[in-house]
Each structure stands twice: as structure tokens, then as C-alpha cells.
Amino acid sequence: MTLSRSQIIGVGSFLPEKVLTNQDMTAIVDTNDEWIVKRTGIKQRHIAGEGELTSDLGREAALRALAAAQVKAEEVDLLILATTTPDNTFPATAARVQAQLGITKGPAFDVQAVCSGFVYALATADNMLRLGQAKTALVIGAEVYSRILDWEDRGTCVLFGDGAGAAVLRAVEGNGQLPERGILSTHLYADGTRYEQLYVDGGPASTGTAGHVRMQGKEVFRFAVNSMATSVRTGLEANGLTVEDIDWLIPHQANSRIIAKVGDALGVPNDKVIVTVQDHANTSAATIPLALTHGFERQLFKPGDLVALTAMGGGFTWGSAILRW
Ligand code: COA
């Protein structure tokens, strides 16, 4: 058995040019900046231009992650893209990005776990790398939620935005022992009985349309806080670590109140929690790599820092990843 871990060696993100501020939203639905900021912390969201697809956003984020990692596209032998808003029903958006980047080796496939998608994709890539099925993985979270929002429902349309983030992972072998740095563990969960609390009312098999996001906000809020905090605790315990060991907590960026409550539930101080939701709203599978890139570009993460990622989304799905930077 090889003793290897997957290390994140570069991250990158991409947001479409067009910005809709909360003030702009008041021209679309009956809302106001004060309500949105107080309830969610969101100040603006980016919206994909006409003809701009999930694959376009994902490709740009991937190019930036590859540049940050100083890895050539030809070296990638596994591409996993997390999305709820694929370009087409098939082929996988991952396959389109693979072709656009000129990657010719290994599998490319999408992962569908809504807002937990990046953590699910990261866990899948980590397992494949540690099994020796690939050496260099590109893991992308990319979404154009603007295409599945009901722009007449103020309870949901103000909450989401479009964007993408990506990470390059490499399998690194230790010298007779597990490397200290890299992904230490991942924990994934789902509870399909909560379907009606967060879903899209369409799909190729049910309606033949893409449908729109439907949500029971209060239920989602409660479940999100509890599930994210619990999955981080489980991840820490699995590694013999405690909350005090966390240097950076990166929760899914849906809502600043949920993020603050996850930090409080765990007892992680605010200055160790990365918050970017104000700038891009909830970009679903893209929020964690967007927040990771935010920290990476500001050189917040020092070698050896313990970083905890956690997400919750439709399904319900949730989970965590604990990594040593
Ligand atoms: N602007 C102004 N008023 C709004 C509004 C908006 N965009 N959206 C809803 N309202 C109104 C409601 O109509 C309601 O009015 P009423 O009292 O006259 O009926 C009032 O605000 C309160 O609505 P409610 O839904 O009870 O608010 P809330 O405190 O639960 O906050 C959310 C709503 C959506 C912000 C909150 O439930 C939440 O953040 N949930 C989690 C959502 C999420 O993050 N989902 C993705 C997870 S992956």
C-alpha cells in the first residue's frame, strides 16, 4: 500500500463581469438593501452574460488554478466538476471543460450534490488519487444559478449568484509514512427525505424543463448550521484534533448569519472564519473554492495550517474536509 495524500497545490476562481447590487435587485422584486444585508450579509451577486455557460466559468477558474499551481493542462489525469447547472443534460460539463483545456488523459465527470458539490468532488478526487487511479486532479465547482432562479420570488432570487472556483490536487507520497500535509479526511452525508425543503421544480425526466429553485428558508437555515458544525467536529475527531487546532474555517458561503452560527457552534473565533458571501452571494458548488482562492491570494494560509471546509445543500447533502495546508 502506498502512503500518499492529496495536496491542494493551486486554486483559482472566476466571476462573470456583470454585477447586480442589492439596489439593482429592487428594480426586479419588492426588496431592499437593508433586508438582504441584515438577513444574509449579501451585497451583490455576479450574473453570467448571455451565452456564458457553466463550462466557460469553470474553464476560466481552472486556468487560474493551473497557473497558480504551475501545472500544465496536459499533466491533469482526472477532472471532476461539481455543478447543479450543467450546460446540457449530457455530456457532463466536465467533459466540455476537459476538451476546452486540451486535457486528454483520464476520466472527466460531473458531481451533483448542489451546494455540497465541491466537498463531494474533492472527496471523490482525494480517494481516487490516494488509490493511485490518478496523479493530478482538477476539481471545479461552477454554477450559473441565474438560469434556475424564479426572478419573481424575492425569497430566493436575491440569495444566489453565478461563479466558479477550482483546485489542482496532486498525489504526494511520504517517505515511508503519510505526508503531514494534504487532505487528512473527508466525511460526506445525505438525507433524501428532506427533498421538499430545497429542490428545483423541473428536470429532464419530470417536466422536460430546467425548473426553478424552491426553498423553505427557515428549515434550511437550521439544518445548515447543525449539519456543518457536526460534520466538522466529526472530521476533527477522526484525526485526533480539536476545534482549537483549526487555523481556518471555510464554510459554504450561503448566508453570513449561517456562517457566523457555524463558527459560534464550533467555538471558532470570527477572525479564523473566511467570509466572501457579501461579494458574490450563494454560488452553490462554487462558494468553497471561491473562498479558498480568496484566502490563497491573500496568503492567509501558511504551510501546516489546519483548514476545515464544510458545506450543506439540496438533497439534503452535507459534509466536511479537513486538510493540512
Ligand atoms: N426582501 C424583502 N422581504 C423579503 C424578502 C426579500 N428579498 N424575502 C422574503 N421577504 C419577506 C417575507 O415575505 C416575509 O414577509 P412577511 O412577514 O410579510 O410574510 C419576511 O420577509 C420574513 O420572511 P422569512 O422567510 O420568514 O425570513 P427569514 O428570517 O427566514 O429569512 C432567509 C429568509 C431566506 C434569508 C433565511 O430563511 C435563510 O437565510 N435561509 C437559508 C437559505 C439558504 O441559505 N439556502 C441555501 C442553503 S445551501
mmCIF file of C-alpha atoms and ligand atoms in Angstrom:
data_model
loop_
_atom_site.group_PDB
_atom_site.id
_atom_site.type_symbol
_atom_site.label_atom_id
_atom_site.label_comp_id
_atom_site.label_asym_id
_atom_site.label_seq_id
_atom_site.Cartn_x
_atom_site.Cartn_y
_atom_site.Cartn_z
ATOM 1 C CA MET A 1 0.000 0.000 0.000
ATOM 2 C CA THR A 2 1.331 3.439 -0.894
ATOM 3 C CA LEU A 3 1.313 6.065 1.811
ATOM 4 C CA SER A 4 0.067 9.105 -0.035
ATOM 5 C CA ARG A 5 -2.117 12.127 0.484
ATOM 6 C CA SER A 6 -3.713 14.565 -1.935
ATOM 7 C CA GLN A 7 -2.386 18.090 -1.638
ATOM 8 C CA ILE A 8 -4.059 21.206 -2.992
ATOM 9 C CA ILE A 9 -1.240 22.837 -4.943
ATOM 10 C CA GLY A 10 -3.152 25.707 -6.539
ATOM 11 C CA VAL A 11 -6.577 27.323 -6.558
ATOM 12 C CA GLY A 12 -8.309 29.874 -8.753
ATOM 13 C CA SER A 13 -11.709 31.451 -9.247
ATOM 14 C CA PHE A 14 -13.749 33.340 -11.790
ATOM 15 C CA LEU A 15 -16.777 35.612 -11.503
ATOM 16 C CA PRO A 16 -18.702 36.914 -14.523
ATOM 17 C CA GLU A 17 -18.326 40.609 -15.303
ATOM 18 C CA LYS A 18 -21.935 41.677 -14.776
ATOM 19 C CA VAL A 19 -22.778 42.640 -11.176
ATOM 20 C CA LEU A 20 -26.261 43.034 -9.705
ATOM 21 C CA THR A 21 -26.178 45.016 -6.448
ATOM 22 C CA ASN A 22 -28.960 44.832 -3.874
ATOM 23 C CA GLN A 23 -30.081 48.204 -5.184
ATOM 24 C CA ASP A 24 -30.313 46.681 -8.690
ATOM 25 C CA MET A 25 -32.475 43.876 -7.234
ATOM 26 C CA THR A 26 -35.080 46.427 -6.097
ATOM 27 C CA ALA A 27 -35.913 47.017 -9.767
ATOM 28 C CA ILE A 28 -36.658 43.278 -10.189
ATOM 29 C CA VAL A 29 -38.542 42.298 -6.995
ATOM 30 C CA ASP A 30 -40.042 44.032 -3.963
ATOM 31 C CA THR A 31 -36.946 44.046 -1.750
ATOM 32 C CA ASN A 32 -34.384 46.408 -0.276
ATOM 33 C CA ASP A 33 -30.696 46.511 0.579
ATOM 34 C CA GLU A 34 -31.348 46.628 4.336
ATOM 35 C CA TRP A 35 -33.464 43.421 4.337
ATOM 36 C CA ILE A 36 -30.950 41.495 2.225
ATOM 37 C CA VAL A 37 -27.871 42.631 4.176
ATOM 38 C CA LYS A 38 -29.475 42.083 7.590
ATOM 39 C CA ARG A 39 -30.809 38.592 6.770
ATOM 40 C CA THR A 40 -27.955 37.324 4.585
ATOM 41 C CA GLY A 41 -24.921 39.643 4.518
ATOM 42 C CA ILE A 42 -25.122 39.631 0.713
ATOM 43 C CA LYS A 43 -24.349 42.943 -1.017
ATOM 44 C CA GLN A 44 -24.056 41.876 -4.635
ATOM 45 C CA ARG A 45 -24.040 38.908 -6.989
ATOM 46 C CA HIS A 46 -22.384 38.280 -10.383
ATOM 47 C CA ILE A 47 -24.560 37.177 -13.286
ATOM 48 C CA ALA A 48 -23.326 35.282 -16.356
ATOM 49 C CA GLY A 49 -23.660 37.117 -19.659
ATOM 50 C CA GLU A 50 -25.900 35.883 -22.440
ATOM 51 C CA GLY A 51 -24.362 32.723 -23.863
ATOM 52 C CA GLU A 52 -21.888 32.433 -20.974
ATOM 53 C CA LEU A 53 -22.105 28.835 -19.728
ATOM 54 C CA THR A 54 -21.097 26.893 -16.639
ATOM 55 C CA SER A 55 -18.257 25.388 -18.700
ATOM 56 C CA ASP A 56 -16.978 28.898 -19.545
ATOM 57 C CA LEU A 57 -16.867 29.917 -15.887
ATOM 58 C CA GLY A 58 -15.362 26.578 -14.854
ATOM 59 C CA ARG A 59 -12.701 26.720 -17.568
ATOM 60 C CA GLU A 60 -11.570 30.222 -16.524
ATOM 61 C CA ALA A 61 -11.350 29.221 -12.855
ATOM 62 C CA ALA A 62 -9.449 26.060 -13.859
ATOM 63 C CA LEU A 63 -6.943 28.037 -15.949
ATOM 64 C CA ARG A 64 -6.242 30.289 -12.965
ATOM 65 C CA ALA A 65 -5.864 27.315 -10.617
ATOM 66 C CA LEU A 66 -3.476 25.595 -13.054
ATOM 67 C CA ALA A 67 -1.417 28.810 -13.327
ATOM 68 C CA ALA A 68 -1.290 29.158 -9.533
ATOM 69 C CA ALA A 69 -0.175 25.517 -9.244
ATOM 70 C CA GLN A 70 2.274 25.884 -12.153
ATOM 71 C CA VAL A 71 0.771 22.769 -13.661
ATOM 72 C CA LYS A 72 0.181 22.279 -17.385
ATOM 73 C CA ALA A 73 -3.250 21.067 -18.512
ATOM 74 C CA GLU A 74 -1.533 18.023 -20.117
ATOM 75 C CA GLU A 75 -0.488 16.836 -16.657
ATOM 76 C CA VAL A 76 -4.096 16.560 -15.445
ATOM 77 C CA ASP A 77 -5.393 12.979 -15.465
ATOM 78 C CA LEU A 78 -8.659 13.431 -13.568
ATOM 79 C CA LEU A 79 -11.260 16.171 -13.922
ATOM 80 C CA ILE A 80 -14.285 16.397 -11.617
ATOM 81 C CA LEU A 81 -16.720 19.262 -11.931
ATOM 82 C CA ALA A 82 -19.400 19.918 -9.330
ATOM 83 C CA THR A 83 -22.477 21.657 -10.645
ATOM 84 C CA THR A 84 -26.257 21.814 -10.397
ATOM 85 C CA THR A 85 -26.488 23.892 -13.556
ATOM 86 C CA PRO A 86 -24.770 21.821 -16.279
ATOM 87 C CA ASP A 87 -24.534 23.298 -19.779
ATOM 88 C CA ASN A 88 -26.670 20.450 -21.116
ATOM 89 C CA THR A 89 -28.334 17.372 -19.661
ATOM 90 C CA PHE A 90 -25.407 15.493 -21.190
ATOM 91 C CA PRO A 91 -22.497 15.245 -21.815
ATOM 92 C CA ALA A 92 -21.056 16.172 -18.461
ATOM 93 C CA THR A 93 -19.917 19.783 -18.258
ATOM 94 C CA ALA A 94 -16.605 18.318 -17.046
ATOM 95 C CA ALA A 95 -16.123 16.745 -20.479
ATOM 96 C CA ARG A 96 -16.632 20.111 -22.183
ATOM 97 C CA VAL A 97 -14.089 21.773 -19.895
ATOM 98 C CA GLN A 98 -11.691 18.868 -20.458
ATOM 99 C CA ALA A 99 -11.857 19.418 -24.226
ATOM 100 C CA GLN A 100 -11.516 23.194 -23.938
ATOM 101 C CA LEU A 101 -8.411 22.839 -21.772
ATOM 102 C CA GLY A 102 -6.874 20.240 -24.083
ATOM 103 C CA ILE A 103 -6.767 17.551 -21.387
ATOM 104 C CA THR A 104 -6.577 14.104 -22.955
ATOM 105 C CA LYS A 105 -5.835 11.805 -20.019
ATOM 106 C CA GLY A 106 -8.122 10.138 -17.526
ATOM 107 C CA PRO A 107 -11.817 10.480 -16.716
ATOM 108 C CA ALA A 108 -13.915 13.647 -16.621
ATOM 109 C CA PHE A 109 -17.292 13.656 -14.918
ATOM 110 C CA ASP A 110 -19.759 15.850 -13.046
ATOM 111 C CA VAL A 111 -20.772 15.524 -9.430
ATOM 112 C CA GLN A 112 -24.276 16.638 -8.428
ATOM 113 C CA ALA A 113 -24.542 17.425 -4.732
ATOM 114 C CA VAL A 114 -25.828 21.005 -5.032
ATOM 115 C CA CYS A 115 -24.108 23.339 -2.547
ATOM 116 C CA SER A 116 -22.074 20.434 -1.099
ATOM 117 C CA GLY A 117 -20.822 19.635 -4.600
ATOM 118 C CA PHE A 118 -17.280 20.885 -4.159
ATOM 119 C CA VAL A 119 -16.753 18.918 -0.945
ATOM 120 C CA TYR A 120 -18.218 15.815 -2.626
ATOM 121 C CA ALA A 121 -15.965 16.315 -5.680
ATOM 122 C CA LEU A 122 -12.920 16.936 -3.509
ATOM 123 C CA ALA A 123 -13.609 13.749 -1.538
ATOM 124 C CA THR A 124 -14.019 11.752 -4.760
ATOM 125 C CA ALA A 125 -10.782 13.114 -6.224
ATOM 126 C CA ASP A 126 -8.935 12.539 -2.951
ATOM 127 C CA ASN A 127 -9.987 8.896 -2.847
ATOM 128 C CA MET A 128 -9.015 8.304 -6.481
ATOM 129 C CA LEU A 129 -5.631 9.973 -6.013
ATOM 130 C CA ARG A 130 -4.844 8.012 -2.869
ATOM 131 C CA LEU A 131 -5.791 4.780 -4.643
ATOM 132 C CA GLY A 132 -3.324 5.605 -7.387
ATOM 133 C CA GLN A 133 -6.008 5.948 -10.077
ATOM 134 C CA ALA A 134 -4.706 9.409 -10.982
ATOM 135 C CA LYS A 135 -1.808 11.671 -10.089
ATOM 136 C CA THR A 136 -3.027 15.206 -10.804
ATOM 137 C CA ALA A 137 -6.671 16.190 -10.444
ATOM 138 C CA LEU A 138 -8.589 19.283 -11.355
ATOM 139 C CA VAL A 139 -11.618 19.785 -9.098
ATOM 140 C CA ILE A 140 -14.021 22.512 -10.171
ATOM 141 C CA GLY A 141 -17.206 23.985 -8.720
ATOM 142 C CA ALA A 142 -19.085 26.049 -11.324
ATOM 143 C CA GLU A 143 -22.628 27.378 -11.478
ATOM 144 C CA VAL A 144 -24.958 29.681 -13.381
ATOM 145 C CA TYR A 145 -27.769 29.763 -10.806
ATOM 146 C CA SER A 146 -29.251 32.807 -12.506
ATOM 147 C CA ARG A 147 -30.709 30.358 -15.071
ATOM 148 C CA ILE A 148 -32.654 28.324 -12.456
ATOM 149 C CA LEU A 149 -33.928 31.178 -10.287
ATOM 150 C CA ASP A 150 -37.522 32.345 -10.215
ATOM 151 C CA TRP A 151 -36.898 36.064 -10.704
ATOM 152 C CA GLU A 152 -40.359 36.786 -9.314
ATOM 153 C CA ASP A 153 -39.680 35.022 -5.997
ATOM 154 C CA ARG A 154 -37.937 37.527 -3.728
ATOM 155 C CA GLY A 155 -37.432 34.824 -1.108
ATOM 156 C CA THR A 156 -34.872 33.046 -3.310
ATOM 157 C CA CYS A 157 -33.696 35.209 -6.228
ATOM 158 C CA VAL A 158 -31.787 37.658 -4.012
ATOM 159 C CA LEU A 159 -29.756 34.842 -2.427
ATOM 160 C CA PHE A 160 -27.866 33.307 -5.349
ATOM 161 C CA GLY A 161 -25.261 34.241 -7.959
ATOM 162 C CA ASP A 162 -23.051 32.801 -10.694
ATOM 163 C CA GLY A 163 -19.369 31.900 -10.362
ATOM 164 C CA ALA A 164 -16.699 29.220 -10.377
ATOM 165 C CA GLY A 165 -13.697 28.072 -8.413
ATOM 166 C CA ALA A 166 -11.148 25.320 -8.945
ATOM 167 C CA ALA A 167 -8.388 23.461 -7.158
ATOM 168 C CA VAL A 168 -5.479 21.421 -8.510
ATOM 169 C CA LEU A 169 -4.741 18.352 -6.396
ATOM 170 C CA ARG A 170 -1.664 16.184 -6.586
ATOM 171 C CA ALA A 171 -0.992 12.810 -5.008
ATOM 172 C CA VAL A 172 2.129 13.122 -2.872
ATOM 173 C CA GLU A 173 3.893 10.137 -1.359
ATOM 174 C CA GLY A 174 5.550 10.266 2.047
ATOM 175 C CA ASN A 175 8.927 8.820 2.842
ATOM 176 C CA GLY A 176 7.739 5.548 4.352
ATOM 177 C CA GLN A 177 4.972 7.378 6.199
ATOM 178 C CA LEU A 178 1.925 9.503 5.416
ATOM 179 C CA PRO A 179 2.873 13.045 4.361
ATOM 180 C CA GLU A 180 1.889 15.554 7.053
ATOM 181 C CA ARG A 181 0.346 17.971 4.577
ATOM 182 C CA GLY A 182 -2.677 17.365 2.379
ATOM 183 C CA ILE A 183 -6.267 16.251 2.802
ATOM 184 C CA LEU A 184 -6.490 14.434 6.134
ATOM 185 C CA SER A 185 -10.089 13.271 5.852
ATOM 186 C CA THR A 186 -13.436 13.835 4.202
ATOM 187 C CA HIS A 187 -16.891 12.988 5.551
ATOM 188 C CA LEU A 188 -19.977 13.043 3.304
ATOM 189 C CA TYR A 189 -23.658 12.687 4.157
ATOM 190 C CA ALA A 190 -27.109 12.839 2.562
ATOM 191 C CA ASP A 191 -30.722 12.755 3.727
ATOM 192 C CA GLY A 192 -33.062 12.427 0.763
ATOM 193 C CA THR A 193 -36.206 12.666 2.890
ATOM 194 C CA ARG A 194 -35.919 16.462 3.044
ATOM 195 C CA TYR A 195 -36.496 16.866 -0.702
ATOM 196 C CA GLU A 196 -39.290 19.453 -0.469
ATOM 197 C CA GLN A 197 -37.271 21.805 1.744
ATOM 198 C CA LEU A 198 -34.844 22.633 -1.081
ATOM 199 C CA TYR A 199 -35.287 21.478 -4.658
ATOM 200 C CA VAL A 200 -35.740 22.548 -8.257
ATOM 201 C CA ASP A 201 -39.259 22.052 -9.654
ATOM 202 C CA GLY A 202 -38.136 20.705 -13.013
ATOM 203 C CA GLY A 203 -35.756 18.348 -14.768
ATOM 204 C CA PRO A 204 -35.361 16.309 -17.954
ATOM 205 C CA ALA A 205 -37.299 13.315 -16.629
ATOM 206 C CA SER A 206 -40.023 15.117 -14.677
ATOM 207 C CA THR A 207 -41.020 18.214 -16.636
ATOM 208 C CA GLY A 208 -38.624 18.471 -19.549
ATOM 209 C CA THR A 209 -37.640 21.924 -18.299
ATOM 210 C CA ALA A 210 -34.769 23.071 -16.110
ATOM 211 C CA GLY A 211 -37.161 24.361 -13.410
ATOM 212 C CA HIS A 212 -36.653 26.867 -10.614
ATOM 213 C CA VAL A 213 -35.230 26.783 -7.089
ATOM 214 C CA ARG A 214 -37.833 26.261 -4.347
ATOM 215 C CA MET A 215 -36.869 26.565 -0.708
ATOM 216 C CA GLN A 216 -38.206 26.558 2.838
ATOM 217 C CA GLY A 217 -35.653 29.055 4.125
ATOM 218 C CA LYS A 218 -36.041 28.631 7.869
ATOM 219 C CA GLU A 219 -35.755 24.814 7.765
ATOM 220 C CA VAL A 220 -32.701 25.010 5.517
ATOM 221 C CA PHE A 221 -31.132 27.585 7.829
ATOM 222 C CA ARG A 222 -31.492 25.400 10.916
ATOM 223 C CA PHE A 223 -30.278 22.246 9.217
ATOM 224 C CA ALA A 224 -27.305 24.049 7.620
ATOM 225 C CA VAL A 225 -25.922 25.312 10.929
ATOM 226 C CA ASN A 226 -26.240 21.989 12.702
ATOM 227 C CA SER A 227 -25.017 19.755 9.872
ATOM 228 C CA MET A 228 -21.964 21.849 9.011
ATOM 229 C CA ALA A 229 -20.848 22.203 12.629
ATOM 230 C CA THR A 230 -21.391 18.486 13.318
ATOM 231 C CA SER A 231 -19.508 17.317 10.229
ATOM 232 C CA VAL A 232 -16.501 19.500 11.115
ATOM 233 C CA ARG A 233 -16.491 18.031 14.633
ATOM 234 C CA THR A 234 -16.626 14.513 13.177
ATOM 235 C CA GLY A 235 -13.720 15.325 10.862
ATOM 236 C CA LEU A 236 -11.621 16.724 13.695
ATOM 237 C CA GLU A 237 -12.311 13.728 15.933
ATOM 238 C CA ALA A 238 -11.355 11.306 13.150
ATOM 239 C CA ASN A 239 -7.907 12.916 13.131
ATOM 240 C CA GLY A 240 -7.466 13.238 16.895
ATOM 241 C CA LEU A 241 -7.786 17.028 16.562
ATOM 242 C CA THR A 242 -9.885 19.625 18.367
ATOM 243 C CA VAL A 243 -11.525 22.913 17.409
ATOM 244 C CA GLU A 244 -8.512 24.751 18.875
ATOM 245 C CA ASP A 245 -6.358 23.183 16.134
ATOM 246 C CA ILE A 246 -8.350 24.919 13.374
ATOM 247 C CA ASP A 247 -6.453 27.794 11.744
ATOM 248 C CA TRP A 248 -9.084 28.490 9.065
ATOM 249 C CA LEU A 249 -12.744 27.543 8.825
ATOM 250 C CA ILE A 250 -14.257 27.802 5.351
ATOM 251 C CA PRO A 251 -17.988 27.125 5.444
ATOM 252 C CA HIS A 252 -20.195 27.110 2.356
ATOM 253 C CA GLN A 253 -20.978 30.767 1.619
ATOM 254 C CA ALA A 254 -24.787 30.870 1.581
ATOM 255 C CA ASN A 255 -25.504 33.452 4.208
ATOM 256 C CA SER A 256 -23.330 35.365 6.700
ATOM 257 C CA ARG A 257 -25.697 34.517 9.571
ATOM 258 C CA ILE A 258 -25.384 30.780 8.887
ATOM 259 C CA ILE A 259 -21.596 31.156 8.652
ATOM 260 C CA ALA A 260 -21.441 33.067 11.961
ATOM 261 C CA LYS A 261 -23.636 30.476 13.683
ATOM 262 C CA VAL A 262 -21.459 27.592 12.435
ATOM 263 C CA GLY A 263 -18.399 29.404 13.840
ATOM 264 C CA ASP A 264 -20.193 30.031 17.150
ATOM 265 C CA ALA A 265 -21.488 26.449 17.409
ATOM 266 C CA LEU A 266 -17.942 25.178 16.994
ATOM 267 C CA GLY A 267 -16.297 27.911 19.063
ATOM 268 C CA VAL A 268 -14.058 29.130 16.224
ATOM 269 C CA PRO A 269 -13.229 32.856 16.537
ATOM 270 C CA ASN A 270 -14.518 35.145 13.759
ATOM 271 C CA ASP A 271 -11.032 36.067 12.557
ATOM 272 C CA LYS A 272 -10.419 32.430 11.614
ATOM 273 C CA VAL A 273 -13.583 32.166 9.506
ATOM 274 C CA ILE A 274 -13.408 33.126 5.827
ATOM 275 C CA VAL A 275 -16.447 35.085 4.637
ATOM 276 C CA THR A 276 -16.869 36.123 0.996
ATOM 277 C CA VAL A 277 -20.642 35.770 0.554
ATOM 278 C CA GLN A 278 -21.105 39.571 0.594
ATOM 279 C CA ASP A 279 -19.264 39.826 -2.740
ATOM 280 C CA HIS A 280 -20.869 37.004 -4.755
ATOM 281 C CA ALA A 281 -23.929 35.636 -2.866
ATOM 282 C CA ASN A 282 -24.535 31.885 -2.825
ATOM 283 C CA THR A 283 -22.831 30.376 -5.876
ATOM 284 C CA SER A 284 -23.631 26.837 -4.695
ATOM 285 C CA ALA A 285 -20.806 24.393 -5.578
ATOM 286 C CA ALA A 286 -18.502 27.336 -6.336
ATOM 287 C CA THR A 287 -18.528 29.080 -2.946
ATOM 288 C CA ILE A 288 -15.862 26.999 -1.202
ATOM 289 C CA PRO A 289 -13.260 27.253 -3.995
ATOM 290 C CA LEU A 290 -14.093 30.982 -4.288
ATOM 291 C CA ALA A 291 -13.408 31.412 -0.559
ATOM 292 C CA LEU A 292 -10.314 29.180 -0.759
ATOM 293 C CA THR A 293 -8.963 31.347 -3.579
ATOM 294 C CA HIS A 294 -9.720 34.486 -1.552
ATOM 295 C CA GLY A 295 -7.536 33.160 1.280
ATOM 296 C CA PHE A 296 -4.853 31.779 -1.033
ATOM 297 C CA GLU A 297 -4.439 35.051 -2.968
ATOM 298 C CA ARG A 298 -4.083 36.978 0.295
ATOM 299 C CA GLN A 299 -1.517 34.412 1.513
ATOM 300 C CA LEU A 300 -3.613 33.725 4.604
ATOM 301 C CA PHE A 301 -2.775 30.007 4.628
ATOM 302 C CA LYS A 302 0.691 29.149 5.948
ATOM 303 C CA PRO A 303 2.263 25.733 5.356
ATOM 304 C CA GLY A 304 0.995 23.415 8.089
ATOM 305 C CA ASP A 305 -2.186 25.423 8.793
ATOM 306 C CA LEU A 306 -5.236 23.300 9.551
ATOM 307 C CA VAL A 307 -8.101 24.220 7.217
ATOM 308 C CA ALA A 308 -11.648 22.903 7.711
ATOM 309 C CA LEU A 309 -14.073 23.041 4.785
ATOM 310 C CA THR A 310 -17.750 22.332 5.253
ATOM 311 C CA ALA A 311 -20.892 22.600 3.160
ATOM 312 C CA MET A 312 -24.600 21.820 3.148
ATOM 313 C CA GLY A 313 -27.005 21.860 0.243
ATOM 314 C CA GLY A 314 -30.040 20.456 -1.519
ATOM 315 C CA GLY A 315 -30.570 16.720 -1.194
ATOM 316 C CA PHE A 316 -30.031 17.375 1.653
ATOM 317 C CA THR A 317 -26.319 16.787 1.320
ATOM 318 C CA TRP A 318 -23.547 17.900 3.647
ATOM 319 C CA GLY A 319 -20.018 17.114 4.667
ATOM 320 C CA SER A 320 -16.563 18.310 5.625
ATOM 321 C CA ALA A 321 -12.945 18.081 4.565
ATOM 322 C CA ILE A 322 -10.071 18.587 6.971
ATOM 323 C CA LEU A 323 -6.760 19.463 5.387
ATOM 324 C CA ARG A 324 -3.278 20.453 6.440
ATOM 325 C CA TRP A 325 -2.162 23.250 4.063
HETATM 326 N N1 COA B 1 -36.854 41.277 0.536
HETATM 327 C C1 COA B 1 -37.736 41.762 1.423
HETATM 328 N N2 COA B 1 -38.559 40.976 2.154
HETATM 329 C C2 COA B 1 -38.476 39.652 1.948
HETATM 330 C C3 COA B 1 -37.591 39.084 1.009
HETATM 331 C C4 COA B 1 -36.764 39.957 0.302
HETATM 332 N N3 COA B 1 -35.867 39.507 -0.597
HETATM 333 N N4 COA B 1 -37.739 37.750 1.033
HETATM 334 C C5 COA B 1 -38.693 37.464 1.937
HETATM 335 N N5 COA B 1 -39.142 38.619 2.482
HETATM 336 C C6 COA B 1 -40.180 38.794 3.497
HETATM 337 C C7 COA B 1 -41.120 37.632 3.573
HETATM 338 O O1 COA B 1 -42.122 37.740 2.577
HETATM 339 C C8 COA B 1 -41.685 37.771 4.953
HETATM 340 O O2 COA B 1 -42.657 38.771 4.949
HETATM 341 P P1 COA B 1 -43.994 38.618 5.845
HETATM 342 O O3 COA B 1 -43.515 38.578 7.243
HETATM 343 O O4 COA B 1 -44.739 39.839 5.483
HETATM 344 O O5 COA B 1 -44.612 37.342 5.383
HETATM 345 C C9 COA B 1 -40.491 38.305 5.761
HETATM 346 O O6 COA B 1 -39.564 38.848 4.783
HETATM 347 C C10 COA B 1 -39.792 37.233 6.557
HETATM 348 O O7 COA B 1 -39.586 36.130 5.705
HETATM 349 P P2 COA B 1 -38.927 34.827 6.211
HETATM 350 O O8 COA B 1 -38.810 33.861 5.092
HETATM 351 O O9 COA B 1 -39.615 34.392 7.474
HETATM 352 O O10 COA B 1 -37.491 35.393 6.599
HETATM 353 P P3 COA B 1 -36.316 34.697 7.313
HETATM 354 O O11 COA B 1 -35.930 35.461 8.509
HETATM 355 O O12 COA B 1 -36.483 33.206 7.447
HETATM 356 O O13 COA B 1 -35.154 34.910 6.232
HETATM 357 C C11 COA B 1 -33.936 33.725 4.556
HETATM 358 C C12 COA B 1 -35.273 34.328 4.969
HETATM 359 C C13 COA B 1 -34.114 33.062 3.222
HETATM 360 C C14 COA B 1 -32.906 34.847 4.436
HETATM 361 C C15 COA B 1 -33.483 32.707 5.641
HETATM 362 O O14 COA B 1 -34.532 31.823 5.937
HETATM 363 C C16 COA B 1 -32.278 31.962 5.208
HETATM 364 O O15 COA B 1 -31.209 32.505 5.101
HETATM 365 N N6 COA B 1 -32.395 30.618 4.973
HETATM 366 C C17 COA B 1 -31.343 29.823 4.466
HETATM 367 C C18 COA B 1 -31.326 29.970 2.980
HETATM 368 C C19 COA B 1 -30.093 29.411 2.341
HETATM 369 O O16 COA B 1 -29.024 29.832 2.659
HETATM 370 N N7 COA B 1 -30.274 28.462 1.429
HETATM 371 C C20 COA B 1 -29.259 27.840 0.689
HETATM 372 C C21 COA B 1 -28.587 26.816 1.514
HETATM 373 S S1 COA B 1 -27.492 25.873 0.540
#
